[in-house]
Tab-separated table of N, CA and C and ligand atoms in Angstrom:
chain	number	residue	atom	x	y	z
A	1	UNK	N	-14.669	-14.517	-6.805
A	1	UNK	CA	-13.895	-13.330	-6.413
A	1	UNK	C	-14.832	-12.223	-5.917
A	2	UNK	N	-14.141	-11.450	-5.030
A	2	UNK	CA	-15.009	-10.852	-4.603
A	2	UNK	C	-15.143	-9.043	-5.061
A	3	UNK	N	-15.869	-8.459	-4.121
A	3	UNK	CA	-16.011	-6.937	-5.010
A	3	UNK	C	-14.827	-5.862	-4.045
A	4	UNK	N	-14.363	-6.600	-2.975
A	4	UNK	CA	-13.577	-6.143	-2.404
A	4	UNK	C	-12.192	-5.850	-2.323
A	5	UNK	N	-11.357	-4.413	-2.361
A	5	UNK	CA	-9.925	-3.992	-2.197
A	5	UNK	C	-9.776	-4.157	-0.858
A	6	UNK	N	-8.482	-4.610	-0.887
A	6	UNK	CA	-8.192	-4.344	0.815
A	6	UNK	C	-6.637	-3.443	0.456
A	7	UNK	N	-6.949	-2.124	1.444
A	7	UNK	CA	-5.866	-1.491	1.248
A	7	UNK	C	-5.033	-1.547	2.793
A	8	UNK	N	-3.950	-2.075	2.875
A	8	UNK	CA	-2.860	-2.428	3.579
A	8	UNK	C	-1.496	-1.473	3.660
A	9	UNK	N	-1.507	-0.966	5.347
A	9	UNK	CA	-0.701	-0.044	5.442
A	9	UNK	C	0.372	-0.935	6.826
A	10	UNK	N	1.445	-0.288	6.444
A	10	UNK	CA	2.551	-0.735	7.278
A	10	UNK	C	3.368	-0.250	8.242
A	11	UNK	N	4.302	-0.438	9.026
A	11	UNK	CA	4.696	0.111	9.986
A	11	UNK	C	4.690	1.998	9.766
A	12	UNK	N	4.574	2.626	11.152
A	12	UNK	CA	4.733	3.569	11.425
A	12	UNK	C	3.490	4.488	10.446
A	13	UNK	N	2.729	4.179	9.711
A	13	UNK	CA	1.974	4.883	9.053
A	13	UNK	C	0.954	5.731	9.330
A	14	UNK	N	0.806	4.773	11.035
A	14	UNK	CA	-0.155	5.123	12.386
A	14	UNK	C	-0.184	6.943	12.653
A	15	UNK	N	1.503	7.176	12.264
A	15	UNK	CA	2.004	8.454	12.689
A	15	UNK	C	2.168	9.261	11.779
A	16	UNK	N	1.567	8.848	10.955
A	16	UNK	CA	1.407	10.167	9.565
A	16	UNK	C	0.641	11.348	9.754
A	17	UNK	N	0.514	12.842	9.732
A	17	UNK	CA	-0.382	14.053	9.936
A	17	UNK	C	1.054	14.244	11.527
A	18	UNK	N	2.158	13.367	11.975
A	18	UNK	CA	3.218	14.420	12.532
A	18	UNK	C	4.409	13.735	12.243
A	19	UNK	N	4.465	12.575	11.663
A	19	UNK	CA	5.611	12.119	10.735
A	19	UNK	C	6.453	12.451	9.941
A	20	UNK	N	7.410	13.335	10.168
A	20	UNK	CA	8.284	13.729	9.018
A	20	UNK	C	7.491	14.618	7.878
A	21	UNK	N	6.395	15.315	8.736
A	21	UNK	CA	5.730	15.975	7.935
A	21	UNK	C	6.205	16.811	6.439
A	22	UNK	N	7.613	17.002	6.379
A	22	UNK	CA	8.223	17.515	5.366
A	22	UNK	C	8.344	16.364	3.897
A	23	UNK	N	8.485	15.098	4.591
A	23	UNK	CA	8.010	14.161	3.797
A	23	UNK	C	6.805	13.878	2.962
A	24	UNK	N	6.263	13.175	4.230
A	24	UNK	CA	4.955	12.794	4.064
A	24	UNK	C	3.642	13.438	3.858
A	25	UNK	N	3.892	14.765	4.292
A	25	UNK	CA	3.148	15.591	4.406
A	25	UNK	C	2.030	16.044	5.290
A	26	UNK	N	0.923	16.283	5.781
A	26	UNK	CA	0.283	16.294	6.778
A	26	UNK	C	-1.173	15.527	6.742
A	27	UNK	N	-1.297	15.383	5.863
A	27	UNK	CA	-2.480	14.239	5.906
A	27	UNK	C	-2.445	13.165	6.742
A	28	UNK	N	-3.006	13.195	7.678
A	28	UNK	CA	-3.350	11.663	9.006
A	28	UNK	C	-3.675	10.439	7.794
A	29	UNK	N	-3.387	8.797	8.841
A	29	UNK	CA	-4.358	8.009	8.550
A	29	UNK	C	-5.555	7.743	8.049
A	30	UNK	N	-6.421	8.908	8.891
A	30	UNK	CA	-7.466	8.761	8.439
A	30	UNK	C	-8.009	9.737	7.346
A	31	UNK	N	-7.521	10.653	7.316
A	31	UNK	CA	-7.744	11.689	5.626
A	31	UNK	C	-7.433	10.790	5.118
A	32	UNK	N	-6.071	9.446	4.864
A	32	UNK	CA	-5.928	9.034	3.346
A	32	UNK	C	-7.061	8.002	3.444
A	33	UNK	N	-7.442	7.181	4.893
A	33	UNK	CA	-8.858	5.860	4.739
A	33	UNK	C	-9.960	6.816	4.246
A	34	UNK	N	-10.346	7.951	4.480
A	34	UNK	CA	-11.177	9.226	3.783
A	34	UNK	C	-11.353	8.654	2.227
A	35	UNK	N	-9.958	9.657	1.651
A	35	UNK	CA	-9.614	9.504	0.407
A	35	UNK	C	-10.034	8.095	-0.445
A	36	UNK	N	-9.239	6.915	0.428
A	36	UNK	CA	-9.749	6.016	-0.558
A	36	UNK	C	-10.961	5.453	-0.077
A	37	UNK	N	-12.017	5.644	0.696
A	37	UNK	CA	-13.448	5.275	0.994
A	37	UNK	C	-14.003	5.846	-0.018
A	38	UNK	N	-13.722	7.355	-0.827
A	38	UNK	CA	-14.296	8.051	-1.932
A	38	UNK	C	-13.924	7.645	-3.231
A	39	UNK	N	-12.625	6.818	-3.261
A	39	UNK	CA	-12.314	6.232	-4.641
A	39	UNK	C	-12.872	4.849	-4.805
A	40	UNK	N	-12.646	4.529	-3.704
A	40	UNK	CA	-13.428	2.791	-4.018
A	40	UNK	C	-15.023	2.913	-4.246
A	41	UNK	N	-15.522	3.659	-3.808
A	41	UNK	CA	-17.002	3.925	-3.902
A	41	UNK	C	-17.379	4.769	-5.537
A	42	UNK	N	-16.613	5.380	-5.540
A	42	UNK	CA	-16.107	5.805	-7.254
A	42	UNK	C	-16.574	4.735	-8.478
A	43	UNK	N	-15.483	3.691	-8.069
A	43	UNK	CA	-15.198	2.477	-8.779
A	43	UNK	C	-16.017	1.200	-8.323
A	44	UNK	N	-17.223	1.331	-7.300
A	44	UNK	CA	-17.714	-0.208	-7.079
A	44	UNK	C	-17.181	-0.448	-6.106
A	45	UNK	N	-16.058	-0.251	-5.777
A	45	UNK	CA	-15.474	-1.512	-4.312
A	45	UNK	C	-16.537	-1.565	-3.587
A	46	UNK	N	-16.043	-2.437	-2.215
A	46	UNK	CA	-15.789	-2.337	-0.962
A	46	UNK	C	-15.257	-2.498	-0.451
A	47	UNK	N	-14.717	-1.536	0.617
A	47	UNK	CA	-13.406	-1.337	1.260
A	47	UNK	C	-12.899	-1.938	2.631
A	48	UNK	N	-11.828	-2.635	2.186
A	48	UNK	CA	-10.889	-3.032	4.194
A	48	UNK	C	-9.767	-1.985	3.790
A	49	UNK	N	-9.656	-1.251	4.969
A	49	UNK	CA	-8.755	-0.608	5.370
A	49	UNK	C	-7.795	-0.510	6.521
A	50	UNK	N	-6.406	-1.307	6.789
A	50	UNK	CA	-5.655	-1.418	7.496
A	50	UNK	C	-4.681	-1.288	8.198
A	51	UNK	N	-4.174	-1.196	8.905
A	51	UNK	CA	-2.578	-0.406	9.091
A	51	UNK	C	-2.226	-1.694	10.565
A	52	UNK	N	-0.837	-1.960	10.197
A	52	UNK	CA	-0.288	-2.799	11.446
A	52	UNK	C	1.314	-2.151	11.220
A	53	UNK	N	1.875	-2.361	12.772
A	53	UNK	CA	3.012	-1.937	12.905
A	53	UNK	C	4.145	-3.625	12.810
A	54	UNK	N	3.587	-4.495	12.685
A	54	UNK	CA	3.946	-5.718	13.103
A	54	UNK	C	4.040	-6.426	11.274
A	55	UNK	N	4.991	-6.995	11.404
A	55	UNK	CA	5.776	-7.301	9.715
A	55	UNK	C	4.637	-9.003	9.717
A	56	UNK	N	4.505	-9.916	10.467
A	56	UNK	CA	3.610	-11.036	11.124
A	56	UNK	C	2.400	-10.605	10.488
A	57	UNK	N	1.780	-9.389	11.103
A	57	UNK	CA	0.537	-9.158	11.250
A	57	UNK	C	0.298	-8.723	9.641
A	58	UNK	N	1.253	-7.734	9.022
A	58	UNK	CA	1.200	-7.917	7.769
A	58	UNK	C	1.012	-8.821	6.823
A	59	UNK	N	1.832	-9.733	7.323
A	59	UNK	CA	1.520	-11.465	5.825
A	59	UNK	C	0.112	-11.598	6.248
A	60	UNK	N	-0.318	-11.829	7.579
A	60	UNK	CA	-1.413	-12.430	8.288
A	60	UNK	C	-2.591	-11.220	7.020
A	61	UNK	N	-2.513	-9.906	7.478
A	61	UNK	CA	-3.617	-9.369	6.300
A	61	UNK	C	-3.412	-9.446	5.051
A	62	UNK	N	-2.146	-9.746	4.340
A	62	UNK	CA	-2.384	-10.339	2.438
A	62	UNK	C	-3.065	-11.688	2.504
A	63	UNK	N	-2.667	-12.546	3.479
A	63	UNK	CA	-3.122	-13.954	3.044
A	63	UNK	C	-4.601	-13.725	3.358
A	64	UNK	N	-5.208	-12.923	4.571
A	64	UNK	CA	-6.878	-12.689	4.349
A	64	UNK	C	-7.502	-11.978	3.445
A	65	UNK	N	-6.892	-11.526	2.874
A	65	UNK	CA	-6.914	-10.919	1.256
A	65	UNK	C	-7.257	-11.927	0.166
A	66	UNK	N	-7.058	-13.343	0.276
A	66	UNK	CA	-7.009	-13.764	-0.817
A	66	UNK	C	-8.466	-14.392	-1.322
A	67	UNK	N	-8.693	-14.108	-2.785
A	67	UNK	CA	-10.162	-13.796	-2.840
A	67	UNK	C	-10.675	-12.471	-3.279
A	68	UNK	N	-9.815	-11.903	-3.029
A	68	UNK	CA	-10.343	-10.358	-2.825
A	68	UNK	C	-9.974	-9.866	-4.470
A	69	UNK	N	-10.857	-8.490	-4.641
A	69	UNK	CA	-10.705	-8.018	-6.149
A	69	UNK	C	-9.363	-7.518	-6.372
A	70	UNK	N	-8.604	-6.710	-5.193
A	70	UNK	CA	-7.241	-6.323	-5.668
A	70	UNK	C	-6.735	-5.708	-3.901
A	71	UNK	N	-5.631	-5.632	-4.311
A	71	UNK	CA	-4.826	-4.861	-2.866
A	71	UNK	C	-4.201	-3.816	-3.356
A	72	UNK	N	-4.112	-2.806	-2.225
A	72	UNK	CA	-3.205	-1.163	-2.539
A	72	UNK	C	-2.511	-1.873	-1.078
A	73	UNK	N	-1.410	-2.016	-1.589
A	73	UNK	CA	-0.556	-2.250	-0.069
A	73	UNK	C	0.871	-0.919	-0.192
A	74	UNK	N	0.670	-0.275	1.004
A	74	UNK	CA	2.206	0.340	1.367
A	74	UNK	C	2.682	-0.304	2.556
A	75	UNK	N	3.475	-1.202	2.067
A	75	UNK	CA	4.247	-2.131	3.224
A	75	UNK	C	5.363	-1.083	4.007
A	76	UNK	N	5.636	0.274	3.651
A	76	UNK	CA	6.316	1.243	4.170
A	76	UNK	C	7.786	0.464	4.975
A	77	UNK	N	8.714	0.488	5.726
A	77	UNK	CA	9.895	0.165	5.780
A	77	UNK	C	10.071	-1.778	5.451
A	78	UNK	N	8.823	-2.431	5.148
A	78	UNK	CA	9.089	-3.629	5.475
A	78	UNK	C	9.057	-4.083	3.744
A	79	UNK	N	9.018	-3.146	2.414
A	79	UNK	CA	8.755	-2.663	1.244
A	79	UNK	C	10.653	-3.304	1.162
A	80	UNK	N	11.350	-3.129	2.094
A	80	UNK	CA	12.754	-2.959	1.912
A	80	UNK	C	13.384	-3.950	2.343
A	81	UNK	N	12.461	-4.989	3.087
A	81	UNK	CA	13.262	-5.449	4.059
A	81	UNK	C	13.053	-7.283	3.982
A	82	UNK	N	11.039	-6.917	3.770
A	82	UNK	CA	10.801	-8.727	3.936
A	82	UNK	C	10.473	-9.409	2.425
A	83	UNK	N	11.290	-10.225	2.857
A	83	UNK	CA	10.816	-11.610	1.739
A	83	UNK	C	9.717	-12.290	2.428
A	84	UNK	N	9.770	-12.219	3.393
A	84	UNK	CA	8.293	-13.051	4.010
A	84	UNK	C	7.015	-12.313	3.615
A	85	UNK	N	7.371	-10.907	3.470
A	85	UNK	CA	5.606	-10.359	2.802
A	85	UNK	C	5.493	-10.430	1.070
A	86	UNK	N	6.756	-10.245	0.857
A	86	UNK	CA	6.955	-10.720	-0.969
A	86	UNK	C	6.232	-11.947	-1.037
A	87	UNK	N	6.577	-13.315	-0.210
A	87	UNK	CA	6.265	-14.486	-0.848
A	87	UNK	C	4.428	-14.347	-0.795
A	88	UNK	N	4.091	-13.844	0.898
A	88	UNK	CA	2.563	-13.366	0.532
A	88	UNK	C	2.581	-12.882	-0.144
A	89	UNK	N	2.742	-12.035	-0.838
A	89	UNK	CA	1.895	-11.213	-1.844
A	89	UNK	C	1.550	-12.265	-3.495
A	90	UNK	N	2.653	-12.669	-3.376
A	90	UNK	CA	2.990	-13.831	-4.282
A	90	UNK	C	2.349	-15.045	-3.746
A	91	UNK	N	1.716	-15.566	-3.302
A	91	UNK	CA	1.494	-16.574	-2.587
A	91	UNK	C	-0.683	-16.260	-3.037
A	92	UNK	N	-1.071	-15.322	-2.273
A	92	UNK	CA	-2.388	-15.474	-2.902
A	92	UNK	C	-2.833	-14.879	-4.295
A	93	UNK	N	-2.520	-14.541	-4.936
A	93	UNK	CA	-2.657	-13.929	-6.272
A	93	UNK	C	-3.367	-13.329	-6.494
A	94	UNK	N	-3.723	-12.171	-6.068
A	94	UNK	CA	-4.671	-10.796	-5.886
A	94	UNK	C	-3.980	-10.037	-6.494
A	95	UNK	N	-4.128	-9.188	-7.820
A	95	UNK	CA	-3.737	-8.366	-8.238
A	95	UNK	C	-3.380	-7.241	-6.842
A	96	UNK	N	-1.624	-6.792	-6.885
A	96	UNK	CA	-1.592	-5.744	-5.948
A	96	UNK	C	-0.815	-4.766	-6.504
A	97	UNK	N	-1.236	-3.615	-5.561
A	97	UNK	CA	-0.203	-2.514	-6.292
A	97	UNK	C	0.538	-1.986	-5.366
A	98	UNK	N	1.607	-1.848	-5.405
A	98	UNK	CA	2.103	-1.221	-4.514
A	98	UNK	C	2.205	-0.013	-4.325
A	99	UNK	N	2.210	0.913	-2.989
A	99	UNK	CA	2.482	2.139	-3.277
A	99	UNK	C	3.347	2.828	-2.140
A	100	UNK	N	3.341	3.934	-2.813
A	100	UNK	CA	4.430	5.028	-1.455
A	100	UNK	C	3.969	6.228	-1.956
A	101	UNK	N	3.797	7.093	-0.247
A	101	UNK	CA	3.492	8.238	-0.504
A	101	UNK	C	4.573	8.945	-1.222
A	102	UNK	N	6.033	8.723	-0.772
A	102	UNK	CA	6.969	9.575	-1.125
A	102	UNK	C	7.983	8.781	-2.484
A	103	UNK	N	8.328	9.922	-3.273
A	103	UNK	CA	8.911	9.219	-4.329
A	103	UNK	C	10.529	8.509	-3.868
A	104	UNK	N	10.228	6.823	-3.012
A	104	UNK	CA	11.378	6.298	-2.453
A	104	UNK	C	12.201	6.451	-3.328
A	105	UNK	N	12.568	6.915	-4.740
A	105	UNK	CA	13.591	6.630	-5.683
A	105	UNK	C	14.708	8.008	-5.356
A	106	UNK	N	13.687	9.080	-4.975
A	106	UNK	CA	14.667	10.152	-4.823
A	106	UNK	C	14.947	10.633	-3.509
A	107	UNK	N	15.330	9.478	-2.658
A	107	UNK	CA	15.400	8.966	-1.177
A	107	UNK	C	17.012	8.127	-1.094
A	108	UNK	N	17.058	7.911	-0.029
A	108	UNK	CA	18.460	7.091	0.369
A	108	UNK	C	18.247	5.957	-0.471
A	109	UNK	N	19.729	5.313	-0.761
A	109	UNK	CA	19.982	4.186	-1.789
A	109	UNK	C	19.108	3.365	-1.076
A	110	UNK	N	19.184	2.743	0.082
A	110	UNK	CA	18.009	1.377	0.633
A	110	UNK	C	16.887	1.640	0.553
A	111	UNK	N	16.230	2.727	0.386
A	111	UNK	CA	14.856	2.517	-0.253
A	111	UNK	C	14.721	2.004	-1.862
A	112	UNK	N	15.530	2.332	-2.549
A	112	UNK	CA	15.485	2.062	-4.021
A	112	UNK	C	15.253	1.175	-4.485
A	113	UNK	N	15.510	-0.540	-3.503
A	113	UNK	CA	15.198	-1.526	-3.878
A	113	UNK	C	13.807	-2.072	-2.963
A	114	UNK	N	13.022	-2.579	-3.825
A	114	UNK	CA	11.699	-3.183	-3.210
A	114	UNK	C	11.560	-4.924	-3.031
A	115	UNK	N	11.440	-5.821	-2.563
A	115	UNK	CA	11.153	-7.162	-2.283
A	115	UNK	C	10.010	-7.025	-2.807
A	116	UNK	N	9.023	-6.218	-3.038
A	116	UNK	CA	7.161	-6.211	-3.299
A	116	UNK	C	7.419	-5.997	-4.927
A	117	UNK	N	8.527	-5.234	-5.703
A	117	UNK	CA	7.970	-4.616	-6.961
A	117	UNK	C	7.869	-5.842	-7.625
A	118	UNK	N	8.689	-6.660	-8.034
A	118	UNK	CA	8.573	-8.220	-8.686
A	118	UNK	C	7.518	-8.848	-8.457
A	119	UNK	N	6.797	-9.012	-7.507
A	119	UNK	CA	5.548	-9.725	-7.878
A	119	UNK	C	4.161	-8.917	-7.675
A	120	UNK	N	4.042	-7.683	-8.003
A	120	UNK	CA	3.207	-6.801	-7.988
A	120	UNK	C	2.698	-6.304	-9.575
A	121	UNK	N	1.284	-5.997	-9.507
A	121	UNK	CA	1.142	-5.704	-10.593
A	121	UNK	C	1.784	-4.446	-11.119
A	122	UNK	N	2.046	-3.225	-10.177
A	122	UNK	CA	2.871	-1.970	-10.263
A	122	UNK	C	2.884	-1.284	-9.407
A	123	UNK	N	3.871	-0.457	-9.603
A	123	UNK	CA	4.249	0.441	-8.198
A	123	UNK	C	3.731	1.574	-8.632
A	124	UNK	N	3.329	2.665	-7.638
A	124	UNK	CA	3.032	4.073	-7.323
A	124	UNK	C	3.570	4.928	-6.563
A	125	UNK	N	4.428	5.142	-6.621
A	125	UNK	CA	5.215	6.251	-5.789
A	125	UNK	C	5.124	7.776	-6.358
A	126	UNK	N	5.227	8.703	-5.030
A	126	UNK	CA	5.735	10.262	-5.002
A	126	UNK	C	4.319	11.368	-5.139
A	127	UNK	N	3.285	11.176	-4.985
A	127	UNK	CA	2.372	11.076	-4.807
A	127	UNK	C	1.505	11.492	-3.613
A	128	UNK	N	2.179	11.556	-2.929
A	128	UNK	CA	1.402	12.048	-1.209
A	128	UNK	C	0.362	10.739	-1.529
A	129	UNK	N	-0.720	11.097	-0.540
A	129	UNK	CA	-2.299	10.416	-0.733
A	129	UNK	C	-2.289	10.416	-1.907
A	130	UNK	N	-2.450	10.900	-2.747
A	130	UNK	CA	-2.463	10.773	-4.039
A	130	UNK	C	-2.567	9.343	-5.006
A	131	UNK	N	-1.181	8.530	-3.859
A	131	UNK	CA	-0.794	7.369	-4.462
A	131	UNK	C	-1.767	6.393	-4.733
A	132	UNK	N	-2.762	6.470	-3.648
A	132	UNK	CA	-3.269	5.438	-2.754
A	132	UNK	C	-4.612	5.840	-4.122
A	133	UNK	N	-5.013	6.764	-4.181
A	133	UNK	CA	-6.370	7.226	-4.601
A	133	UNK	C	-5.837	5.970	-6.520
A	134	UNK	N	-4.565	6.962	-6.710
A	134	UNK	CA	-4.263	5.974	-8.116
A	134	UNK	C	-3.881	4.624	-8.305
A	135	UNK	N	-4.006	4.247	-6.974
A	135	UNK	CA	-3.659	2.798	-7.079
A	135	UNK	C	-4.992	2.104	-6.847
A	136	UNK	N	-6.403	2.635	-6.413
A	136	UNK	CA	-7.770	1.831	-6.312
A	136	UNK	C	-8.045	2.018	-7.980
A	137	UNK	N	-7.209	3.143	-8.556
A	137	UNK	CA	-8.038	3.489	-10.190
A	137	UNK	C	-7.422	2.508	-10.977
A	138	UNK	N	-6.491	2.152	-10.442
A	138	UNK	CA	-5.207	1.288	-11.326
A	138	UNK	C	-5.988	-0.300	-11.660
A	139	UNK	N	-6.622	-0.539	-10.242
A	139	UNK	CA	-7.071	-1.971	-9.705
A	139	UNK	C	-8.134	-1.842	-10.747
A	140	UNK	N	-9.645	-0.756	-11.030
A	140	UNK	CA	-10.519	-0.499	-11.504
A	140	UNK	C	-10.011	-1.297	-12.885
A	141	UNK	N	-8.833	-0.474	-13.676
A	141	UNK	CA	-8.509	-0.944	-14.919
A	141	UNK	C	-7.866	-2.121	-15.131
A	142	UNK	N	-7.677	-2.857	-13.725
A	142	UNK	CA	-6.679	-3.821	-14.087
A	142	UNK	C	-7.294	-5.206	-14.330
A	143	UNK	N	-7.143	-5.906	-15.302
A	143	UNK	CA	-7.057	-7.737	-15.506
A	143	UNK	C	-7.526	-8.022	-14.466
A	144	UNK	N	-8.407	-9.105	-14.014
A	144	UNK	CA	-8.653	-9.586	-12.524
A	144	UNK	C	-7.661	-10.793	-12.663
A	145	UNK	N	-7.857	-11.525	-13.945
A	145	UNK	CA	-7.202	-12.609	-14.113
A	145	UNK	C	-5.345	-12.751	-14.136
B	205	DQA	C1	6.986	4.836	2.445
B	205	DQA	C2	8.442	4.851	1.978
B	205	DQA	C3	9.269	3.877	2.785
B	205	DQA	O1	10.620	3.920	2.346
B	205	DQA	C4	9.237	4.244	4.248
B	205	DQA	O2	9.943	3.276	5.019
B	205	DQA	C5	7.870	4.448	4.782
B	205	DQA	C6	6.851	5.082	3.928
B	205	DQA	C7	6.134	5.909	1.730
B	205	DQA	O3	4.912	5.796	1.763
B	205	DQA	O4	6.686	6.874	1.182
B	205	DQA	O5	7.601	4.186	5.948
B	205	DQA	O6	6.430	3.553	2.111
């Protein structure tokens, strides 16, 4: 196993810092790859950091994940939607965590349910960047096994 997180971002995330800024808040892409370049280095990692708009290209980066010390994935609308990234995630057995910047629970009813929370080690939501930083600390403390 290796010393490496791969943190995995999902559709539309590209457009965060003018995204629904009331949401999400204004932090870009790259302030949160910032953020967690300073937490994984914190904790030992080394870091892949990703973002695809494509649900494909998503399974395609968990399954190159596998091996790896842990995943922070925000699968962001596809969190709701695919069983095809559930069974990856489930499929290589990398401790993952899931996360969301925004607390999806106090959001429209179709965010409320996740395809990812069941085979994840835990979720992180509501959080801004925030999430992401507590989900490399989460991995730090977590079981590899
Ligand atoms: C999100 C929440 C999802 O419901 C939404 O589709 C996103 C972002 C979040 O980080 O808060 O795109 O995952």
């Amino acid at each position: 196993m290796s010393n490496t997180i791969h943190v995995l971002n999902g559709p539309n995330l590209n457009l965060l810092g003018t995204r629904e800024p009331q949401i999400y808040g204004a932090d870009t892409l790259a302030d949160i790859e910032a953020l967690c370049r300073r937490e994984a280095e914190r904790h030992g990692f080394a870091l892949v950091f990703q973002q695809t708009n494509s649900e494909g290209t998503l399974v395609d980066l968990v399954q190159a994940a596998r091996g790896a010390r842990g995943i922070v994935l925000n699968a962001a609308a596809y969190t709701h939607t695919s069983v095809a990234l559930r069974d990856a995630v489930a499929a290589v057995g990398v401790p993952t965590i899931e996360v969301h910047l925004s607390n999806v629970f106090a959001r429209e009813a179709f965010r409320h349910h996740s395809y990812l929370s069941p085979v994840v080690r835990g979720v992180i939501c509501g959080f801004g960047p925030q999430s992401y930083a507590l989900g490399i600390a989460a991995l730090a403390s977590t079981p590899t096994a």
